[in-house]
């Protein structure tokens, strides 16, 4: 009797789900499910399905959905500076997916040491993570230039959200920050980890952190400064730690 | 002018610190410090030092300590089941060291799929982490059989500590647990992440979790059950997430 696994399919039409390639191989050859067996799977869009394996072909198989469970979606939005080390980015994607994240945006920032990312590979990492954790939401993922990101989240659609930009050197920002001719008092703009909620938007910089200009831009567009405390954390550690804390608070 | 690095030395006598091998190579060949330059380093025992490079030999160099800063030590104790995948264990050691942990105990448990661990390698990982994060406490690390671990922490020396054992299947423990002929009410023994503090002892199991017998033993020895919530997390994710939350609360 096969153990409990969650598979992944994006090819669902009416009540038939199709599995091919890696998933097919896992179901038929590795776990050795057979016609009539029940399997659990997700579409990555918030649904967990139970279905009966009804057809096995040479390279694909079909499952007839018997039960659909709509799961609660995560609501946390995280934006992270693109890191030089892609393994560390994959760790962050895997861990945030396990802990619960609605959307992951990868930011091209001034201090990013890498300009290309392999979104397809990161997506595969997230798919493995939702299968492993038996969850049903595949995080939205895209990469954006920092300014595009700020503009996107300044829109009315995101007015309800609390938006944070983490910055290590807050004490060096001074008392006031001058943006577009206006003086803004820094101290009124600082939050810490205790303020975070599970439906916030949180931006964390790359190894070299955000630049002063990037922080200033974010502050003019409704972001608050996020003080993550005294300890120096690697970028991906700050991302995963913050994800855990925001979901926990 | 070299950038800011923190080095590591265990060879400190009076006010002279000696660096050899990898640290020597990093100081002299990579970062190219020279006689008269000031360097920062730690002994891993809570001290940050500033000193002047006074002697460079073929394979070692000496630094004269000018300033000693005693840092606050982390106070969290974490015990984690030994994992099959040593990369994942290294990741957990690195992240817990960054986030702040006083002691890491690696547990040989019933469901551990690996019996040998490379403590030396894990120690090297932690040394890199304290250098990277400019902190000064190298976590105590040892591996223990589960029963040895429970007995060690049952001693009077650890009476002050809140001790937790995480368990995924709490609902399947039933209402009462029978231990050594006594019936203990489970519900009175359950805590969650919000109860965690930064000076607790927290035990998290391997991929297959702790066994019922291990949980029962812990409960008889003053541990409380820790309910980490509904999401299924990989063992190392639970370790790092819990470390972040306990330090944050």
Short mmCIF file of C-alpha atoms in Angstrom, two decimals:
data_model
loop_
_atom_site.label_atom_id
_atom_site.label_comp_id
_atom_site.label_asym_id
_atom_site.label_seq_id
_atom_site.Cartn_x
_atom_site.Cartn_y
_atom_site.Cartn_z
CA UNK A 1 0.00 0.00 0.00
CA UNK A 2 1.62 3.28 -1.06
CA UNK A 3 2.25 5.81 1.66
CA UNK A 4 0.74 9.28 1.75
CA UNK A 5 2.14 11.61 -0.90
CA UNK A 6 0.83 14.79 -2.45
CA UNK A 7 1.34 15.09 -6.18
CA UNK A 8 1.08 18.11 -8.42
CA UNK A 9 -0.89 18.66 -11.60
CA UNK A 10 -1.68 21.73 -13.64
CA UNK A 11 -3.53 19.73 -16.26
CA UNK A 12 -7.00 19.49 -14.82
CA UNK A 13 -10.04 19.46 -17.10
CA UNK A 14 -13.48 18.92 -15.65
CA UNK A 15 -12.83 16.19 -13.11
CA UNK A 16 -9.87 14.55 -14.78
CA UNK A 17 -6.29 15.38 -13.82
CA UNK A 18 -3.40 14.39 -16.00
CA UNK A 19 0.14 13.69 -14.79
CA UNK A 20 3.17 13.47 -17.04
CA UNK A 21 6.97 13.36 -16.91
CA UNK A 22 8.36 13.55 -13.37
CA UNK A 23 5.00 13.28 -11.63
CA UNK A 24 4.00 10.35 -13.83
CA UNK A 25 7.27 8.63 -13.07
CA UNK A 26 6.85 9.21 -9.36
CA UNK A 27 3.28 7.92 -9.28
CA UNK A 28 3.65 4.88 -11.52
CA UNK A 29 7.28 3.78 -11.31
CA UNK A 30 8.51 4.95 -7.93
CA UNK A 31 5.48 4.77 -5.66
CA UNK A 32 3.90 2.13 -7.93
CA UNK A 33 0.32 3.25 -7.68
CA UNK A 34 -2.03 1.16 -9.81
CA UNK A 35 -5.42 1.49 -11.46
CA UNK A 36 -8.02 1.89 -8.72
CA UNK A 37 -5.62 3.38 -6.16
CA UNK A 38 -6.48 6.71 -4.58
CA UNK A 39 -4.00 9.53 -4.75
CA UNK A 40 -3.89 13.03 -3.30
CA UNK A 41 -2.70 15.98 -5.31
CA UNK A 42 -2.82 19.75 -5.64
CA UNK A 43 -3.12 22.23 -8.49
CA UNK A 44 -1.04 24.77 -6.59
CA UNK A 45 -4.04 27.10 -6.65
CA UNK A 46 -5.44 26.38 -3.24
CA UNK A 47 -7.08 23.04 -3.95
CA UNK A 48 -6.29 19.66 -2.52
CA UNK A 49 -7.83 16.79 -4.45
CA UNK A 50 -8.40 13.14 -3.81
CA UNK A 51 -8.88 11.03 -6.91
CA UNK A 52 -8.82 7.55 -8.32
CA UNK A 53 -6.16 6.47 -10.80
CA UNK A 54 -8.16 5.42 -13.87
CA UNK A 55 -5.70 5.25 -16.77
CA UNK A 56 -1.98 4.55 -17.11
CA UNK A 57 -0.29 5.21 -20.45
CA UNK A 58 3.31 5.05 -21.55
CA UNK A 59 4.18 8.58 -20.42
CA UNK A 60 1.16 9.90 -18.64
CA UNK A 61 -1.66 8.84 -16.36
CA UNK A 62 -5.11 10.10 -15.51
CA UNK A 63 -6.86 10.52 -12.20
CA UNK A 64 -10.59 11.01 -11.69
CA UNK A 65 -11.26 13.59 -8.97
CA UNK A 66 -13.53 12.31 -6.21
CA UNK A 67 -13.10 15.03 -3.61
CA UNK A 68 -11.97 18.66 -3.60
CA UNK A 69 -10.86 20.48 -0.49
CA UNK A 70 -10.40 24.23 -0.71
CA UNK A 71 -7.55 25.24 1.57
CA UNK A 72 -6.93 28.56 3.25
CA UNK A 73 -4.32 30.50 1.31
CA UNK A 74 -1.27 32.10 2.84
CA UNK A 75 -1.44 35.87 2.67
CA UNK A 76 2.13 37.04 3.18
CA UNK A 77 3.95 38.87 0.37
CA UNK A 78 7.73 38.76 0.42
CA UNK A 79 10.16 40.56 -1.85
CA UNK A 80 13.81 39.61 -1.70
CA UNK A 81 16.88 41.05 -3.32
CA UNK A 82 18.40 38.67 -5.85
CA UNK A 83 21.36 36.93 -4.28
CA UNK A 84 24.68 35.97 -5.82
CA UNK A 85 24.32 32.41 -4.56
CA UNK A 86 21.40 30.66 -6.21
CA UNK A 87 21.48 27.74 -3.76
CA UNK A 88 20.73 30.18 -0.95
CA UNK A 89 17.86 31.65 -2.94
CA UNK A 90 16.44 28.18 -3.50
CA UNK A 91 16.66 27.48 0.25
CA UNK A 92 14.72 30.68 0.91
CA UNK A 93 12.05 29.75 -1.65
CA UNK A 94 11.70 26.25 -0.21
CA UNK A 95 11.48 27.45 3.39
CA UNK A 96 9.07 30.33 2.70
CA UNK A 97 6.83 27.96 0.76
CA UNK A 98 6.77 25.53 3.70
CA UNK A 99 6.12 28.31 6.20
CA UNK A 100 3.46 29.98 4.07
CA UNK A 101 3.86 32.75 1.54
CA UNK A 102 1.37 34.02 -1.05
CA UNK A 103 3.85 35.75 -3.31
CA UNK A 104 7.61 35.92 -3.75
CA UNK A 105 9.07 38.79 -5.76
CA UNK A 106 12.74 38.72 -6.67
CA UNK A 107 14.20 42.20 -6.85
CA UNK A 108 16.87 43.53 -9.14
CA UNK A 109 18.43 46.10 -6.83
CA UNK A 110 21.41 48.42 -6.97
CA UNK A 111 23.51 46.08 -4.82
CA UNK A 112 22.41 42.78 -6.36
CA UNK A 113 25.46 40.88 -7.55
CA UNK A 114 23.55 38.82 -10.05
CA UNK A 115 21.25 39.94 -12.81
CA UNK A 116 19.76 36.72 -14.12
CA UNK A 117 17.65 34.34 -12.14
CA UNK A 118 16.29 30.96 -13.06
CA UNK A 119 12.60 31.37 -12.25
CA UNK A 120 11.81 27.96 -13.66
CA UNK A 121 14.18 26.30 -11.22
CA UNK A 122 12.80 28.30 -8.31
CA UNK A 123 9.31 27.26 -9.35
CA UNK A 124 10.33 23.60 -9.33
CA UNK A 125 11.74 24.11 -5.83
CA UNK A 126 8.43 25.56 -4.68
CA UNK A 127 6.47 22.70 -6.28
CA UNK A 128 8.60 20.18 -4.37
CA UNK A 129 7.98 22.13 -1.20
CA UNK A 130 4.18 22.17 -1.54
CA UNK A 131 4.22 18.44 -2.29
CA UNK A 132 6.42 17.77 0.74
CA UNK A 133 4.29 19.87 3.05
CA UNK A 134 0.95 18.69 1.62
CA UNK A 135 -0.12 22.27 1.01
CA UNK A 136 -1.91 23.66 -2.00
CA UNK A 137 -0.69 27.15 -2.80
CA UNK A 138 2.21 27.55 -5.19
CA UNK A 139 3.61 31.03 -4.45
CA UNK A 140 3.29 33.56 -7.26
CA UNK A 141 6.80 34.31 -8.39
CA UNK A 142 8.27 37.03 -10.60
CA UNK A 143 11.34 39.18 -10.79
CA UNK A 144 11.10 42.96 -11.00
CA UNK A 145 13.39 45.94 -11.03
CA UNK A 146 13.22 47.67 -7.66
CA UNK A 147 11.47 50.76 -9.05
CA UNK A 148 8.88 48.64 -10.90
CA UNK A 149 8.24 46.76 -7.66
CA UNK A 150 7.71 49.94 -5.66
CA UNK A 151 5.42 51.38 -8.32
CA UNK A 152 3.41 48.18 -8.55
CA UNK A 153 2.78 48.09 -4.84
CA UNK A 154 2.00 51.81 -4.62
CA UNK A 155 -1.16 51.22 -6.60
CA UNK A 156 -4.61 51.49 -5.06
CA UNK A 157 -5.01 47.73 -5.21
CA UNK A 158 -2.42 47.42 -2.44
CA UNK A 159 -3.55 50.29 -0.24
CA UNK A 160 -4.87 47.93 2.41
CA UNK A 161 -1.48 46.35 2.92
CA UNK A 162 1.13 47.26 5.47
CA UNK A 163 4.36 47.52 3.51
CA UNK A 164 7.83 47.26 5.02
CA UNK A 165 11.35 47.66 3.77
CA UNK A 166 14.06 46.13 5.95
CA UNK A 167 17.24 48.14 6.31
CA UNK A 168 20.30 47.33 8.41
CA UNK A 169 21.76 50.79 8.77
CA UNK A 170 18.74 52.69 10.10
CA UNK A 171 20.82 54.56 12.66
CA UNK A 172 22.87 56.00 9.83
CA UNK A 173 19.83 57.43 8.07
CA UNK A 174 19.88 60.34 10.49
CA UNK A 175 16.83 61.96 12.08
CA UNK A 176 15.22 63.21 8.93
CA UNK A 177 15.24 61.98 5.40
CA UNK A 178 14.94 64.39 2.53
CA UNK A 179 12.82 63.11 -0.28
CA UNK A 180 11.65 65.19 -3.21
CA UNK A 181 12.16 68.34 -1.19
CA UNK A 182 10.19 67.13 1.82
CA UNK A 183 11.68 66.34 5.21
CA UNK A 184 10.33 63.17 6.75
CA UNK A 185 11.07 62.22 10.37
CA UNK A 186 12.69 58.80 10.37
CA UNK A 187 11.67 57.73 13.85
CA UNK A 188 7.98 57.88 12.95
CA UNK A 189 8.59 55.44 10.14
CA UNK A 190 10.30 52.63 12.05
CA UNK A 191 8.62 49.32 12.87
CA UNK A 192 10.09 46.11 14.21
CA UNK A 193 9.38 42.39 13.92
CA UNK A 194 6.67 42.54 16.58
CA UNK A 195 4.55 44.67 14.23
CA UNK A 196 4.55 42.15 11.41
CA UNK A 197 1.34 40.36 10.43
CA UNK A 198 0.71 37.50 8.07
CA UNK A 199 -0.83 39.66 5.34
CA UNK A 200 1.92 42.24 5.08
CA UNK A 201 4.35 42.98 2.27
CA UNK A 202 7.95 42.76 3.42
CA UNK A 203 10.98 43.66 1.30
CA UNK A 204 14.43 42.42 2.31
CA UNK A 205 17.56 43.45 0.46
CA UNK A 206 20.44 41.49 -1.06
CA UNK A 207 23.75 40.93 0.69
CA UNK A 208 24.72 44.57 0.26
CA UNK A 209 21.26 45.70 1.47
CA UNK A 210 19.12 48.30 -0.27
CA UNK A 211 20.70 51.62 -1.23
CA UNK A 212 19.75 54.87 0.50
CA UNK A 213 17.96 55.94 -2.67
CA UNK A 214 15.92 52.74 -2.80
CA UNK A 215 14.93 53.14 0.85
CA UNK A 216 13.99 56.77 0.28
CA UNK A 217 11.85 55.85 -2.72
CA UNK A 218 10.05 53.16 -0.75
CA UNK A 219 9.38 55.58 2.13
CA UNK A 220 7.78 58.09 -0.20
CA UNK A 221 5.51 55.38 -1.54
CA UNK A 222 4.00 54.28 1.74
CA UNK A 223 6.55 51.75 3.00
CA UNK A 224 7.70 51.78 6.61
CA UNK A 225 11.25 50.99 7.72
CA UNK A 226 11.64 47.56 9.25
CA UNK A 227 14.26 47.23 11.95
CA UNK A 228 15.13 43.55 12.23
CA UNK A 229 17.27 44.04 15.34
CA UNK A 230 20.93 44.00 16.17
CA UNK A 231 22.05 40.67 14.84
CA UNK A 232 23.66 40.60 11.42
CA UNK A 233 21.82 38.05 9.30
CA UNK A 234 22.54 36.73 5.86
CA UNK A 235 19.93 37.93 3.40
CA UNK A 236 18.22 34.56 3.05
CA UNK A 237 18.24 34.06 6.84
CA UNK A 238 16.45 37.37 7.29
CA UNK A 239 13.90 36.35 4.65
CA UNK A 240 13.09 32.98 6.24
CA UNK A 241 13.20 34.27 9.81
CA UNK A 242 10.89 37.16 8.95
CA UNK A 243 8.52 34.80 7.12
CA UNK A 244 8.35 32.59 10.22
CA UNK A 245 7.77 35.54 12.54
CA UNK A 246 5.14 37.27 10.39
CA UNK A 247 3.15 34.04 10.12
CA UNK A 248 3.56 33.45 13.85
CA UNK A 249 2.62 36.85 15.27
CA UNK B 1 42.47 49.22 3.16
CA UNK B 2 40.94 45.86 4.03
CA UNK B 3 37.22 45.73 4.68
CA UNK B 4 35.63 44.70 7.95
CA UNK B 5 35.96 41.00 8.73
CA UNK B 6 35.74 39.04 11.94
CA UNK B 7 38.30 36.28 12.29
CA UNK B 8 38.43 33.38 14.71
CA UNK B 9 41.13 32.23 17.06
CA UNK B 10 41.22 29.71 19.88
CA UNK B 11 44.89 30.26 20.50
CA UNK B 12 44.94 33.23 22.80
CA UNK B 13 47.59 33.55 25.48
CA UNK B 14 47.76 36.66 27.59
CA UNK B 15 47.16 39.39 25.03
CA UNK B 16 48.50 37.59 21.99
CA UNK B 17 46.25 35.72 19.58
CA UNK B 18 47.64 33.29 17.06
CA UNK B 19 46.09 32.44 13.72
CA UNK B 20 47.07 29.49 11.59
CA UNK B 21 45.92 27.50 8.56
CA UNK B 22 42.68 28.79 7.04
CA UNK B 23 42.47 31.89 9.21
CA UNK B 24 46.10 32.71 8.53
CA UNK B 25 45.52 32.28 4.82
CA UNK B 26 42.46 34.50 4.92
CA UNK B 27 44.19 37.26 6.89
CA UNK B 28 47.52 37.34 5.09
CA UNK B 29 46.92 36.04 1.57
CA UNK B 30 43.29 36.79 0.80
CA UNK B 31 42.54 39.98 2.68
CA UNK B 32 46.22 40.96 2.64
CA UNK B 33 46.43 42.48 6.05
CA UNK B 34 49.94 43.65 6.92
CA UNK B 35 52.02 44.35 10.04
CA UNK B 36 50.42 47.26 11.84
CA UNK B 37 46.91 46.69 10.50
CA UNK B 38 44.07 46.30 12.97
CA UNK B 39 41.90 43.25 12.82
CA UNK B 40 38.76 42.15 14.64
CA UNK B 41 38.31 38.60 15.84
CA UNK B 42 36.49 36.39 18.30
CA UNK B 43 37.37 33.42 20.50
CA UNK B 44 33.88 32.01 20.15
CA UNK B 45 33.46 32.36 23.91
CA UNK B 46 31.64 35.64 24.00
CA UNK B 47 34.56 37.98 23.36
CA UNK B 48 35.12 40.30 20.45
CA UNK B 49 38.68 41.56 20.18
CA UNK B 50 40.42 44.31 18.27
CA UNK B 51 44.13 43.84 17.84
CA UNK B 52 47.17 44.83 15.86
CA UNK B 53 48.92 42.40 13.54
CA UNK B 54 52.47 42.23 14.92
CA UNK B 55 54.06 39.15 13.38
CA UNK B 56 53.66 37.24 10.10
CA UNK B 57 55.36 33.87 9.73
CA UNK B 58 55.26 31.26 7.03
CA UNK B 59 52.14 29.53 8.33
CA UNK B 60 50.90 31.60 11.20
CA UNK B 61 50.56 35.17 12.37
CA UNK B 62 50.18 36.92 15.70
CA UNK B 63 47.92 39.73 16.79
CA UNK B 64 48.33 41.85 19.89
CA UNK B 65 44.98 42.50 21.56
CA UNK B 66 44.22 46.17 22.11
CA UNK B 67 40.55 46.02 23.04
CA UNK B 68 38.18 43.38 24.40
CA UNK B 69 34.41 43.65 24.18
CA UNK B 70 32.35 41.18 26.15
CA UNK B 71 29.18 40.41 24.23
CA UNK B 72 25.84 39.24 25.53
CA UNK B 73 25.53 35.51 25.00
CA UNK B 74 22.54 33.84 23.38
CA UNK B 75 20.60 31.74 25.86
CA UNK B 76 18.51 29.39 23.73
CA UNK B 77 19.13 25.63 23.85
CA UNK B 78 18.06 23.60 20.86
CA UNK B 79 18.12 19.84 20.42
CA UNK B 80 17.45 18.43 16.98
CA UNK B 81 17.02 14.90 15.74
CA UNK B 82 19.87 13.81 13.49
CA UNK B 83 18.77 14.10 9.87
CA UNK B 84 19.52 11.81 6.95
CA UNK B 85 20.64 14.77 4.85
CA UNK B 86 23.75 16.39 6.30
CA UNK B 87 23.44 19.48 4.07
CA UNK B 88 20.13 20.23 5.73
CA UNK B 89 21.70 19.81 9.17
CA UNK B 90 24.52 22.17 8.22
CA UNK B 91 21.97 24.69 7.02
CA UNK B 92 20.17 24.48 10.39
CA UNK B 93 23.45 24.91 12.30
CA UNK B 94 24.40 27.94 10.20
CA UNK B 95 21.00 29.61 10.58
CA UNK B 96 20.63 28.93 14.31
CA UNK B 97 24.12 30.33 14.88
CA UNK B 98 23.20 33.51 12.98
CA UNK B 99 19.90 33.87 14.82
CA UNK B 100 21.40 33.13 18.23
CA UNK B 101 21.69 29.80 20.02
CA UNK B 102 23.70 28.90 23.10
CA UNK B 103 23.78 25.17 22.61
CA UNK B 104 22.94 22.69 19.84
CA UNK B 105 22.46 19.06 20.78
CA UNK B 106 22.13 16.47 18.03
CA UNK B 107 19.89 13.61 19.05
CA UNK B 108 20.14 9.97 18.15
CA UNK B 109 16.47 9.09 18.16
CA UNK B 110 14.40 6.03 17.31
CA UNK B 111 13.44 7.45 13.92
CA UNK B 112 16.81 8.97 12.99
CA UNK B 113 17.88 7.59 9.63
CA UNK B 114 21.54 8.28 10.21
CA UNK B 115 23.72 7.25 13.13
CA UNK B 116 26.97 9.07 12.49
CA UNK B 117 27.38 12.79 12.37
CA UNK B 118 30.40 14.86 11.49
CA UNK B 119 30.60 17.21 14.47
CA UNK B 120 33.83 18.68 13.20
CA UNK B 121 32.18 19.77 10.00
CA UNK B 122 29.20 21.21 11.84
CA UNK B 123 31.61 23.12 14.07
CA UNK B 124 33.35 24.58 11.02
CA UNK B 125 29.94 25.66 9.72
CA UNK B 126 29.20 27.42 12.99
CA UNK B 127 32.61 29.14 13.00
CA UNK B 128 31.93 30.51 9.51
CA UNK B 129 28.56 31.71 10.71
CA UNK B 130 29.91 33.62 13.71
CA UNK B 131 32.57 35.21 11.52
CA UNK B 132 29.97 36.20 8.94
CA UNK B 133 27.61 37.65 11.53
CA UNK B 134 30.36 39.31 13.60
CA UNK B 135 29.14 37.55 16.74
CA UNK B 136 31.19 35.92 19.43
CA UNK B 137 29.50 32.82 20.74
CA UNK B 138 30.29 29.49 19.12
CA UNK B 139 27.36 27.23 20.03
CA UNK B 140 28.22 24.28 22.29
CA UNK B 141 27.66 21.19 20.19
CA UNK B 142 27.43 17.51 21.05
CA UNK B 143 25.47 14.47 20.02
CA UNK B 144 23.59 12.39 22.56
CA UNK B 145 21.27 9.43 22.62
CA UNK B 146 17.75 10.60 23.32
CA UNK B 147 17.61 9.03 26.78
CA UNK B 148 20.98 10.54 27.75
CA UNK B 149 19.69 13.91 26.60
CA UNK B 150 16.52 13.66 28.67
CA UNK B 151 18.45 12.52 31.74
CA UNK B 152 21.02 15.29 31.37
CA UNK B 153 18.36 17.97 31.23
CA UNK B 154 16.33 16.49 34.08
CA UNK B 155 19.13 17.35 36.47
CA UNK B 156 18.75 20.08 39.08
CA UNK B 157 21.10 22.31 37.11
CA UNK B 158 18.40 22.72 34.48
CA UNK B 159 15.40 23.10 36.78
CA UNK B 160 15.06 26.78 35.94
CA UNK B 161 14.55 26.08 32.26
CA UNK B 162 11.30 25.68 30.40
CA UNK B 163 11.73 22.52 28.38
CA UNK B 164 9.69 21.64 25.30
CA UNK B 165 9.42 18.67 23.01
CA UNK B 166 7.80 19.33 19.63
CA UNK B 167 5.47 16.65 18.35
CA UNK B 168 3.41 16.66 15.15
CA UNK B 169 0.76 14.15 16.10
CA UNK B 170 -0.44 15.60 19.39
CA UNK B 171 -4.08 14.94 18.53
CA UNK B 172 -3.29 11.25 18.28
CA UNK B 173 -1.83 11.10 21.79
CA UNK B 174 -5.33 10.94 23.17
CA UNK B 175 -6.58 12.70 26.30
CA UNK B 176 -4.37 11.00 28.80
CA UNK B 177 -0.93 9.53 28.58
CA UNK B 178 0.05 6.61 30.75
CA UNK B 179 3.56 6.83 32.04
CA UNK B 180 5.03 4.55 34.69
CA UNK B 181 1.55 3.73 35.88
CA UNK B 182 0.45 7.35 36.20
CA UNK B 183 -2.20 9.00 34.04
CA UNK B 184 -1.23 12.46 32.90
CA UNK B 185 -3.73 14.78 31.18
CA UNK B 186 -2.29 15.76 27.82
CA UNK B 187 -4.12 19.06 27.42
CA UNK B 188 -2.43 20.50 30.49
CA UNK B 189 0.93 19.80 28.94
CA UNK B 190 0.53 21.58 25.59
CA UNK B 191 2.24 24.85 24.73
CA UNK B 192 2.57 26.64 21.42
CA UNK B 193 5.07 28.94 19.74
CA UNK B 194 3.72 31.99 21.53
CA UNK B 195 4.95 30.57 24.84
CA UNK B 196 8.55 30.24 23.72
CA UNK B 197 11.25 32.44 25.23
CA UNK B 198 14.89 32.92 24.34
CA UNK B 199 16.22 30.92 27.29
CA UNK B 200 14.19 27.79 26.78
CA UNK B 201 15.24 24.30 25.78
CA UNK B 202 13.43 23.09 22.68
CA UNK B 203 13.69 19.60 21.21
CA UNK B 204 12.60 18.96 17.62
CA UNK B 205 12.54 15.50 16.11
CA UNK B 206 14.00 14.05 12.91
CA UNK B 207 11.98 13.56 9.69
CA UNK B 208 9.98 10.73 11.27
CA UNK B 209 9.43 12.77 14.48
CA UNK B 210 9.95 11.46 17.98
CA UNK B 211 8.37 8.15 18.95
CA UNK B 212 5.51 7.94 21.43
CA UNK B 213 7.87 6.39 23.96
CA UNK B 214 10.34 9.23 23.58
CA UNK B 215 7.59 11.82 24.05
CA UNK B 216 6.26 9.97 27.10
CA UNK B 217 9.73 9.84 28.65
CA UNK B 218 10.22 13.56 28.10
CA UNK B 219 6.84 14.36 29.64
CA UNK B 220 7.72 12.44 32.79
CA UNK B 221 10.93 14.42 33.07
CA UNK B 222 9.45 17.89 33.06
CA UNK B 223 9.13 18.63 29.33
CA UNK B 224 5.98 20.17 27.91
CA UNK B 225 4.53 19.29 24.52
CA UNK B 226 5.15 21.92 21.88
CA UNK B 227 2.47 22.29 19.22
CA UNK B 228 4.07 24.01 16.24
CA UNK B 229 0.77 24.45 14.40
CA UNK B 230 -0.92 22.92 11.40
CA UNK B 231 1.65 23.33 8.70
CA UNK B 232 3.87 20.38 7.95
CA UNK B 233 7.48 21.53 8.11
CA UNK B 234 10.67 19.75 7.29
CA UNK B 235 12.66 19.06 10.44
CA UNK B 236 15.32 21.67 9.74
CA UNK B 237 12.67 24.26 8.83
CA UNK B 238 10.97 23.69 12.19
CA UNK B 239 14.33 24.07 13.96
CA UNK B 240 15.22 27.37 12.29
CA UNK B 241 11.71 28.80 12.42
CA UNK B 242 11.42 27.95 16.13
CA UNK B 243 14.86 29.46 16.81
CA UNK B 244 13.73 32.69 15.10
CA UNK B 245 10.44 32.80 17.00
CA UNK B 246 11.91 31.98 20.44
CA UNK B 247 14.51 34.75 20.03
CA UNK B 248 11.83 37.14 18.78
CA UNK B 249 9.09 36.66 21.38
#
